[in-house]
Amino acid sequence: MSVAHREPAVDAAPERRPRTPRRWVLPVAVAAGSALVFAAVRPHLIDDTFITLSYARNVAFHGHWGLITAETSNTATSPLNVLLLAVLTFVLRDAVLACGVLFVLGQVALVLALRRTGTRAGLPAWFAPAAVALLTVNPLLLSSIGLEVELGAAGIAWLLVCAGERRPIAFGVLTGLVALVRLDLVVVALVLFLLRRRFWEKAWQTVLAAAAVALPWFAFSWVVLGSAVPDTVIIKTLQKSWGTWDFGNGAGLYARVFPWATALSFLPAALALGAFLLWLAGSGRRGPQWTKVLPFAPLVPAGLAHYLAYTRLHVPPYHWYYGPSLVTVTLFLVAAAAACVRLPARVAGAVAVTGVLVLSVGFYVSDGLPRRFAPLMSNHDSTADYERIGPELGRLLGGGTVRSGGEIGVLAYSCGCAIVDLFDDRGAVGPAITARKADLGALGRALVDVNFRYFDHGDRPIVTDYALVRGDPPPGALAHWTLSSPWAGTQQLYLVRGNGSGA
């Protein structure tokens, strides 16, 4: 019997697969870049950032909710930002360092959410890093680092993930968290929720999850701190120093002082609105480009709804208030550019995104590094000057109290003293509540009454030993400092005895 001859088996060559970057490369790169960004902006963190950092430091080291250790207050707009900073401050022993770490973590959370949504939509891999880069170099958002804008951006991105993946409970949990970041972000969450396909399915799960996350804090704040919504809802709406300028026309005011920074801040919004109109115009064809952009389309009406809500409130145009609207439309802009399939559109999208990036970076470094002032700001002096004045002020006061001269953040953080104004003087908030109610209708007054149901109206304004005043030299001034900024020009700040009379 013959045995059939068999050729020895030859191992087939392994199939070559295209090399793809490891999953950890992108978040690590974003973390490293974000750390460098924070190092660059640290010298010009704005005054309101230090209000938040003072709260976080007091919670971390004293278990005390207040801007200064001597008084309980409820003017921290973002309780979640304060609590996260407090945890990091307790570990790191430095609130500014904690601020940098939280910024980096927020950036990483943002890019992971965008990569997940972009991959699901079929967008190229460069979408997520390009979107994070465009948000990071936006002059207005750069000027808001240290506030809750970064946490809000990460929250919006993850809301988009949960909306696209139809995860009602996770969407509710995130809605509760963004409500604790900033209550107005619920407007964005609501629009993203309503624009889901068949949004009503399991909606009760979303509502219950959001309530379970957010209501415990608001109940605690309502009963223990005296107001469910922070006192800033009264303080900010009463501020008259902006004249005829409010949120609706505030960009025009910033353009007068910071024309380039304002133009570059709002340029992505203008481009995004144009791209959105083009996307709507192509709804009849619904090709691949239209479909890839679809998951990001609700971001534009969400941003517009947030903008209109703030316009309706007639609040002062603090620049970080524009943050959520800019974040939403910028994410749509980059998604639209990344979705382009035809060469002319692809080139136009790449030019738009790259052009805004290059111009924004070029503008930021044009004044040299480190910058003395944020690209957009409304402070009366630089952070560095206030950090120098703070310890001097503390030594002059000894153990006395001083009424602020209009800005309290950096001084409260650096002086080691009791410096007071509406942001930490609960006795002064009571008259402010009464004044605000006089301008409201019946419904508005009822809402204010409910919010301040447990507020102690028996507190009296703090009588201070000293006061900081700006303007002409008062009699008996104990010290003075020169303040200077592009926003407010050059002024003199004086320390006087009493509540500011100079007597």
Coordinates of C-alpha atoms in Angstrom, one line a residue:
M1 CA 0.0 0.0 0.0
S2 CA 1.4 3.3 -0.9
V3 CA 1.2 6.2 1.4
A4 CA 0.3 9.5 -0.1
H5 CA 3.0 12.1 0.1
R6 CA 2.1 15.2 2.0
E7 CA 4.0 18.4 1.9
P8 CA 5.0 19.7 5.3
A9 CA 2.6 22.4 6.6
V10 CA 3.8 25.9 6.2
D11 CA 2.7 28.4 8.8
A12 CA 0.7 31.1 7.1
A13 CA 2.2 34.6 7.6
P14 CA 0.3 36.5 10.3
E15 CA -2.0 39.0 8.9
R16 CA -0.7 42.5 9.4
R17 CA -3.1 44.8 11.2
P18 CA -2.8 48.5 11.0
R19 CA -1.2 49.9 14.0
T20 CA -3.4 52.0 16.2
P21 CA -2.4 54.2 19.1
R22 CA -2.9 52.7 22.5
R23 CA -6.1 53.8 24.2
W24 CA -4.1 55.6 27.0
V25 CA -2.1 57.8 24.7
L26 CA -4.8 60.4 24.1
P27 CA -5.8 61.0 27.7
V28 CA -2.2 61.1 28.9
A29 CA -1.3 63.6 26.1
V30 CA -4.3 65.7 27.1
A31 CA -3.3 65.5 30.8
A32 CA 0.2 66.6 30.0
G33 CA -0.9 69.5 27.8
S34 CA -3.5 70.6 30.2
A35 CA -1.0 70.7 33.0
L36 CA 1.2 73.0 30.9
V37 CA -1.8 75.2 30.2
F38 CA -2.6 75.6 33.8
A39 CA 1.0 76.5 34.6
A40 CA 0.7 79.2 32.0
V41 CA -2.6 80.6 33.3
R42 CA -1.8 80.3 37.0
P43 CA -0.5 83.9 37.2
H44 CA -3.8 85.4 36.0
L45 CA -6.4 83.3 37.6
I46 CA -9.3 85.7 38.1
D47 CA -10.5 87.1 41.4
D48 CA -13.7 84.9 41.4
T49 CA -11.6 81.8 41.1
F50 CA -10.0 82.6 44.5
I51 CA -13.5 83.0 46.0
T52 CA -14.0 79.3 45.1
L53 CA -10.5 78.4 46.3
S54 CA -11.2 80.1 49.7
Y55 CA -14.4 78.1 50.1
A56 CA -12.5 74.9 49.2
R57 CA -9.6 75.6 51.6
N58 CA -12.0 76.3 54.5
V59 CA -14.0 73.1 53.8
A60 CA -10.8 71.1 53.5
F61 CA -9.0 72.4 56.6
H62 CA -11.8 73.6 58.9
G63 CA -15.0 71.7 57.8
H64 CA -16.5 75.2 57.4
W65 CA -18.7 76.4 54.5
G66 CA -17.8 80.0 54.0
L67 CA -15.5 82.4 52.2
I68 CA -13.8 83.3 55.5
T69 CA -13.4 81.2 58.6
A70 CA -15.2 83.8 60.8
E71 CA -18.6 83.6 58.9
T72 CA -20.8 81.0 57.3
S73 CA -21.9 82.1 53.8
N74 CA -23.6 80.5 50.8
T75 CA -22.2 82.3 47.8
A76 CA -20.3 79.4 46.2
T77 CA -22.2 79.1 42.9
S78 CA -20.9 75.6 42.2
P79 CA -21.1 73.3 45.3
L80 CA -19.7 70.3 43.4
N81 CA -16.6 72.3 42.3
V82 CA -16.0 73.4 45.9
L83 CA -16.4 69.9 47.2
L84 CA -14.1 68.3 44.7
L85 CA -11.5 71.0 45.2
A86 CA -11.8 70.5 49.0
V87 CA -11.1 66.8 48.7
L88 CA -8.0 67.5 46.5
T89 CA -6.9 70.3 48.8
F90 CA -7.1 68.1 51.8
V91 CA -4.9 65.6 50.1
L92 CA -2.5 68.0 48.4
R93 CA -2.5 70.7 51.1
D94 CA -2.7 73.5 48.5
A95 CA -5.9 74.8 47.0
V96 CA -4.2 76.3 43.9
L97 CA -2.5 73.0 43.2
A98 CA -5.8 71.2 43.7
C99 CA -7.3 73.6 41.2
G100 CA -4.7 72.6 38.6
V101 CA -5.3 68.9 39.2
L102 CA -9.1 69.2 38.9
F103 CA -8.6 71.1 35.6
V104 CA -6.5 68.3 34.3
L105 CA -8.9 65.7 35.4
G106 CA -11.8 67.6 33.8
Q107 CA -9.9 67.8 30.5
V108 CA -9.3 64.1 30.5
A109 CA -12.9 63.3 31.3
L110 CA -13.9 65.7 28.4
V111 CA -11.7 64.0 25.8
L112 CA -12.7 60.5 26.9
A113 CA -16.4 61.4 26.4
L114 CA -15.8 63.0 23.1
R115 CA -13.7 60.1 21.8
R116 CA -16.5 57.7 22.8
T117 CA -19.2 59.8 21.1
G118 CA -17.0 60.5 18.0
T119 CA -16.2 56.8 17.6
R120 CA -19.9 55.9 17.8
A121 CA -20.8 58.5 15.2
G122 CA -18.0 57.4 12.8
L123 CA -15.9 60.5 13.1
P124 CA -12.2 60.4 12.5
A125 CA -9.8 59.9 15.5
W126 CA -8.7 63.6 15.4
F127 CA -12.2 64.9 16.4
A128 CA -11.8 64.5 20.2
P129 CA -8.3 66.0 20.6
A130 CA -9.2 68.9 18.1
A131 CA -12.4 69.7 20.1
V132 CA -10.5 69.8 23.4
A133 CA -7.8 71.9 21.9
L134 CA -10.2 74.4 20.4
L135 CA -12.0 74.7 23.8
T136 CA -8.8 75.0 25.7
V137 CA -7.3 77.9 23.7
N138 CA -10.6 79.9 23.5
P139 CA -9.7 83.2 25.2
L140 CA -12.9 83.4 27.2
L141 CA -12.6 79.8 28.5
L142 CA -8.9 80.3 29.2
S143 CA -9.9 83.2 31.3
S144 CA -12.4 81.0 33.2
I145 CA -10.0 78.3 34.4
G146 CA -10.5 77.6 38.1
L147 CA -14.2 78.2 37.9
E148 CA -16.8 75.5 37.2
V149 CA -16.7 75.9 33.4
E150 CA -14.4 73.0 32.9
L151 CA -16.5 70.7 35.0
G152 CA -19.5 71.9 33.1
A153 CA -17.9 71.1 29.7
A154 CA -17.0 67.5 30.8
G155 CA -20.6 67.1 32.1
I156 CA -22.1 68.3 28.8
A157 CA -19.9 65.8 26.9
W158 CA -20.9 62.9 29.1
L159 CA -24.6 63.9 28.9
L160 CA -24.2 63.6 25.1
V161 CA -22.7 60.1 25.5
C162 CA -25.6 58.9 27.7
A163 CA -28.2 60.5 25.4
G164 CA -26.7 58.8 22.3
E165 CA -26.4 55.5 24.1
R166 CA -29.9 55.8 25.5
R167 CA -28.9 55.2 29.1
P168 CA -31.7 56.9 31.1
I169 CA -30.4 56.3 34.6
A170 CA -26.9 57.5 33.8
F171 CA -28.3 60.5 32.0
G172 CA -30.3 61.3 35.2
V173 CA -27.2 60.9 37.4
L174 CA -25.2 63.3 35.2
T175 CA -28.1 65.8 35.1
G176 CA -28.0 65.8 38.9
L177 CA -24.2 66.3 38.9
V178 CA -24.3 69.2 36.4
A179 CA -27.1 70.8 38.5
L180 CA -24.5 70.8 41.3
V181 CA -21.9 72.2 39.0
R182 CA -24.1 75.1 38.0
L183 CA -27.9 75.0 38.3
D184 CA -28.3 76.7 34.9
L185 CA -26.7 73.7 33.2
V186 CA -30.0 71.9 33.7
V187 CA -31.2 74.0 30.7
V188 CA -28.6 72.3 28.5
A189 CA -29.4 68.9 30.0
L190 CA -33.1 69.4 29.4
V191 CA -32.7 70.3 25.8
L192 CA -30.4 67.3 25.2
F193 CA -33.0 65.1 26.9
L194 CA -36.0 66.4 24.9
L195 CA -34.2 66.1 21.6
R196 CA -33.4 62.4 22.0
R197 CA -35.4 60.0 19.8
R198 CA -38.5 58.9 21.8
F199 CA -37.3 60.9 24.8
W200 CA -40.3 59.9 26.9
E201 CA -39.2 56.2 27.1
K202 CA -38.1 55.5 30.7
A203 CA -38.1 59.3 31.4
W204 CA -39.2 58.6 34.9
Q205 CA -35.9 56.8 35.6
T206 CA -34.0 59.9 34.4
V207 CA -36.0 62.2 36.6
L208 CA -35.7 60.0 39.7
A209 CA -31.9 59.5 39.2
A210 CA -31.4 63.3 38.8
A211 CA -33.4 64.0 41.9
A212 CA -31.6 61.4 44.0
V213 CA -28.2 63.0 43.1
A214 CA -29.1 66.7 43.4
L215 CA -31.8 67.0 46.0
P216 CA -29.8 66.0 49.1
W217 CA -27.4 68.9 48.6
F218 CA -30.1 71.4 47.8
A219 CA -32.1 70.3 50.9
F220 CA -29.0 70.6 53.1
S221 CA -28.3 74.0 51.6
W222 CA -31.9 75.1 52.0
V223 CA -32.2 74.2 55.7
V224 CA -28.6 74.5 57.0
L225 CA -27.1 77.3 54.9
G226 CA -30.4 79.3 54.6
S227 CA -31.0 79.1 50.8
A228 CA -31.4 76.2 48.4
V229 CA -30.0 78.3 45.5
P230 CA -26.9 80.2 46.6
D231 CA -27.2 83.9 47.7
T232 CA -25.5 84.9 44.4
V233 CA -28.9 84.6 42.7
I234 CA -29.7 87.8 44.6
I235 CA -26.3 89.5 44.7
K236 CA -25.6 89.2 40.9
T237 CA -29.1 90.3 39.8
L238 CA -28.9 93.4 42.0
Q239 CA -25.5 94.6 40.7
K240 CA -26.0 98.0 38.9
S241 CA -22.4 98.9 38.3
W242 CA -22.6 97.6 34.7
G243 CA -25.0 100.3 33.6
T244 CA -27.0 99.4 30.5
W245 CA -24.9 96.4 29.9
D246 CA -26.2 92.9 30.7
F247 CA -25.7 89.4 29.5
G248 CA -27.6 89.9 26.3
N249 CA -25.3 92.7 25.0
G250 CA -22.3 92.1 27.2
A251 CA -20.1 90.8 24.3
G252 CA -20.2 94.4 22.9
L253 CA -18.8 95.7 26.2
Y254 CA -15.9 93.3 26.2
A255 CA -15.2 94.0 22.5
R256 CA -14.5 97.7 23.5
V257 CA -11.8 96.7 25.9
F258 CA -10.5 93.4 24.5
P259 CA -11.4 93.4 20.8
W260 CA -9.2 90.6 19.7
A261 CA -9.9 88.3 22.6
T262 CA -13.7 88.9 22.3
A263 CA -13.6 88.2 18.5
L264 CA -11.6 85.0 18.9
S265 CA -13.8 83.9 21.8
F266 CA -17.1 84.2 19.9
L267 CA -15.7 83.3 16.4
P268 CA -16.3 79.5 16.9
A269 CA -19.9 80.3 17.8
A270 CA -20.4 82.3 14.6
L271 CA -18.9 79.5 12.5
A272 CA -20.9 76.8 14.4
L273 CA -24.2 78.6 13.7
G274 CA -23.3 78.8 10.0
A275 CA -22.4 75.1 10.0
F276 CA -25.6 74.3 11.7
L277 CA -27.7 76.1 9.2
L278 CA -25.9 74.3 6.4
W279 CA -26.5 71.0 8.1
L280 CA -30.2 71.8 8.4
A281 CA -30.3 72.8 4.7
G282 CA -28.9 69.3 3.8
S283 CA -31.6 67.5 5.8
G284 CA -33.4 66.5 2.6
R285 CA -30.4 64.5 1.3
R286 CA -29.2 62.9 4.6
G287 CA -25.9 61.5 3.3
P288 CA -23.0 60.2 5.4
Q289 CA -22.0 63.7 6.5
W290 CA -25.5 64.6 7.7
T291 CA -25.8 61.3 9.6
K292 CA -22.4 61.7 11.4
V293 CA -23.2 65.1 12.6
L294 CA -26.7 64.1 13.9
P295 CA -25.7 63.0 17.4
F296 CA -24.1 66.5 18.0
A297 CA -26.9 68.6 16.5
P298 CA -28.8 69.0 19.8
L299 CA -25.8 70.9 21.2
V300 CA -26.6 74.0 19.2
P301 CA -30.2 74.5 20.4
A302 CA -29.0 73.6 23.9
G303 CA -26.4 76.3 23.7
L304 CA -28.9 78.8 22.3
A305 CA -31.4 77.9 25.0
H306 CA -28.8 78.6 27.7
Y307 CA -27.9 81.9 26.1
L308 CA -31.5 83.0 25.9
A309 CA -32.2 81.9 29.5
Y310 CA -29.4 84.1 30.8
T311 CA -30.5 87.0 28.5
R312 CA -33.9 86.8 30.0
L313 CA -32.5 87.0 33.6
H314 CA -30.7 90.3 32.7
V315 CA -27.7 89.4 34.8
P316 CA -24.4 91.2 34.5
P317 CA -22.2 89.9 31.6
Y318 CA -19.5 88.1 33.6
H319 CA -17.5 86.4 31.0
W320 CA -17.7 82.9 32.3
Y321 CA -21.5 83.0 32.1
Y322 CA -21.0 82.6 28.3
G323 CA -19.0 79.4 28.9
P324 CA -21.7 76.7 28.5
S325 CA -23.1 78.2 25.3
L326 CA -19.6 78.4 23.8
V327 CA -18.7 74.9 24.8
T328 CA -21.9 73.4 23.2
V329 CA -21.6 75.2 19.8
T330 CA -17.8 74.7 19.6
L331 CA -18.2 70.9 20.0
F332 CA -20.8 71.0 17.2
L333 CA -18.4 73.0 15.0
V334 CA -15.6 70.5 15.3
A335 CA -17.9 67.6 14.8
A336 CA -19.3 69.2 11.6
A337 CA -15.7 69.8 10.3
A338 CA -14.7 66.2 11.1
A339 CA -17.7 64.8 9.4
C340 CA -16.9 66.3 6.0
V341 CA -16.5 63.7 3.3
R342 CA -16.0 65.7 0.1
L343 CA -12.6 67.2 -0.4
P344 CA -13.6 70.9 -0.7
A345 CA -15.8 70.7 2.5
R346 CA -13.0 68.8 4.2
V347 CA -10.5 71.4 3.4
A348 CA -12.8 74.2 4.5
G349 CA -13.5 72.5 7.8
A350 CA -9.9 71.8 8.5
V351 CA -9.0 75.4 7.7
A352 CA -11.7 76.8 10.0
V353 CA -10.7 74.7 13.0
T354 CA -6.9 75.1 12.4
G355 CA -7.3 78.8 11.8
V356 CA -9.1 79.4 15.0
L357 CA -6.6 77.3 16.9
V358 CA -3.5 79.1 15.5
L359 CA -5.0 82.6 15.9
S360 CA -6.0 81.9 19.5
V361 CA -2.6 80.6 20.5
G362 CA -0.9 83.4 18.7
F363 CA -3.0 86.0 20.4
Y364 CA -2.4 84.5 23.9
V365 CA 1.4 84.5 23.5
S366 CA 1.6 87.8 21.7
D367 CA 1.9 89.8 25.0
G368 CA 4.7 87.5 26.3
L369 CA 4.6 84.8 28.9
P370 CA 3.6 84.8 31.7
R371 CA 0.7 87.2 31.0
R372 CA -0.2 89.6 33.7
F373 CA -3.9 89.6 33.0
A374 CA -6.3 87.0 31.6
P375 CA -7.3 87.5 27.9
L376 CA -10.8 88.5 29.2
M377 CA -11.4 89.9 32.7
S378 CA -13.3 92.5 34.6
N379 CA -11.0 92.9 37.7
H380 CA -9.5 96.1 39.0
D381 CA -5.9 94.7 39.4
S382 CA -3.8 91.7 38.6
T383 CA -3.8 88.6 40.7
A384 CA -0.1 89.1 41.4
D385 CA -0.7 92.6 42.8
Y386 CA -3.6 91.4 45.0
E387 CA -1.4 88.6 46.2
R388 CA 1.2 91.2 47.2
I389 CA -1.3 93.5 48.8
G390 CA -3.1 90.7 50.8
P391 CA -0.3 89.8 53.3
E392 CA 0.4 93.6 53.8
L393 CA -3.2 94.1 54.5
G394 CA -3.3 91.2 57.0
R395 CA -0.4 92.7 58.9
L396 CA -2.0 96.1 59.1
L397 CA -5.3 94.7 60.4
G398 CA -3.9 92.5 63.1
G399 CA -7.0 90.8 64.3
G400 CA -9.5 93.4 62.9
T401 CA -12.1 93.0 60.2
V402 CA -12.2 95.0 57.0
R403 CA -14.9 95.7 54.4
S404 CA -13.7 95.0 50.9
G405 CA -13.2 97.6 48.3
G406 CA -15.2 95.8 45.6
E407 CA -13.1 92.7 45.0
I408 CA -12.6 90.1 47.7
G409 CA -11.3 86.8 46.1
V410 CA -7.5 87.1 46.1
L411 CA -7.4 89.3 49.1
A412 CA -9.5 86.9 51.2
Y413 CA -7.3 84.0 50.0
S414 CA -4.0 85.7 50.7
C415 CA -4.5 88.1 53.6
G416 CA -5.3 85.7 56.4
C417 CA -7.8 88.2 57.7
A418 CA -11.5 88.7 58.0
I419 CA -12.5 90.7 54.9
V420 CA -16.2 91.0 54.3
D421 CA -18.8 92.1 51.7
L422 CA -22.0 90.7 50.4
F423 CA -20.2 87.5 49.5
D424 CA -19.7 86.5 53.1
D425 CA -21.8 88.9 55.2
R426 CA -25.2 87.2 55.7
G427 CA -26.5 90.2 57.6
A428 CA -26.1 92.3 54.4
V429 CA -27.9 89.7 52.3
G430 CA -31.2 90.2 54.1
P431 CA -31.7 93.8 52.9
A432 CA -30.6 92.6 49.4
I433 CA -33.3 90.0 49.4
T434 CA -35.9 92.7 50.3
A435 CA -34.6 95.0 47.6
R436 CA -34.7 92.2 45.0
K437 CA -38.3 91.3 45.8
A438 CA -39.4 94.8 45.2
D439 CA -38.5 94.4 41.5
L440 CA -40.3 91.1 41.0
G441 CA -43.8 90.0 40.3
A442 CA -45.9 87.8 42.5
L443 CA -44.4 84.6 41.2
G444 CA -40.9 85.9 41.5
R445 CA -41.5 87.0 45.1
A446 CA -43.0 83.6 46.0
L447 CA -39.9 81.8 44.6
V448 CA -37.6 84.1 46.5
D449 CA -39.6 83.5 49.7
V450 CA -39.4 79.7 49.2
N451 CA -35.7 79.8 48.5
F452 CA -34.9 81.8 51.6
R453 CA -37.5 80.0 53.8
Y454 CA -34.8 79.2 56.4
F455 CA -32.7 82.3 56.0
D456 CA -32.1 84.1 59.3
H457 CA -33.3 87.6 58.6
G458 CA -32.4 88.6 62.1
D459 CA -28.7 88.8 61.3
R460 CA -27.3 92.3 61.1
P461 CA -24.6 93.5 58.8
I462 CA -21.1 93.1 60.2
V463 CA -19.7 96.3 61.6
T464 CA -16.0 96.3 60.5
D465 CA -13.0 97.9 62.2
Y466 CA -11.6 99.0 58.8
A467 CA -12.7 99.5 55.2
L468 CA -11.0 99.5 51.8
V469 CA -12.2 102.4 49.6
R470 CA -11.4 103.5 46.1
G471 CA -11.3 107.0 44.7
D472 CA -10.0 110.3 46.1
P473 CA -7.8 110.2 49.2
P474 CA -10.0 110.0 52.3
P475 CA -8.9 111.8 55.5
G476 CA -7.0 109.6 57.9
A477 CA -6.0 106.9 55.4
L478 CA -3.8 104.3 57.0
A479 CA -2.3 102.9 53.8
H480 CA -2.9 103.0 50.1
W481 CA -2.1 100.9 47.0
T482 CA -2.3 101.6 43.3
L483 CA -4.6 99.4 41.3
S484 CA -4.3 99.1 37.5
S485 CA -6.0 97.0 34.9
P486 CA -7.1 97.2 31.2
W487 CA -10.7 97.0 32.4
A488 CA -10.8 99.6 35.1
G489 CA -7.8 101.8 34.4
T490 CA -5.7 103.1 37.3
Q491 CA -7.2 103.7 40.8
Q492 CA -6.1 104.2 44.3
L493 CA -7.2 101.8 47.1
Y494 CA -7.1 103.2 50.6
L495 CA -7.4 101.5 54.0
V496 CA -9.4 103.6 56.5
R497 CA -10.9 103.0 59.9
G498 CA -14.6 102.2 60.4
N499 CA -17.0 101.1 57.7
G500 CA -15.6 103.5 55.1
S501 CA -16.3 106.9 56.3
G502 CA -12.7 107.6 57.0
A503 CA -13.6 108.9 60.5

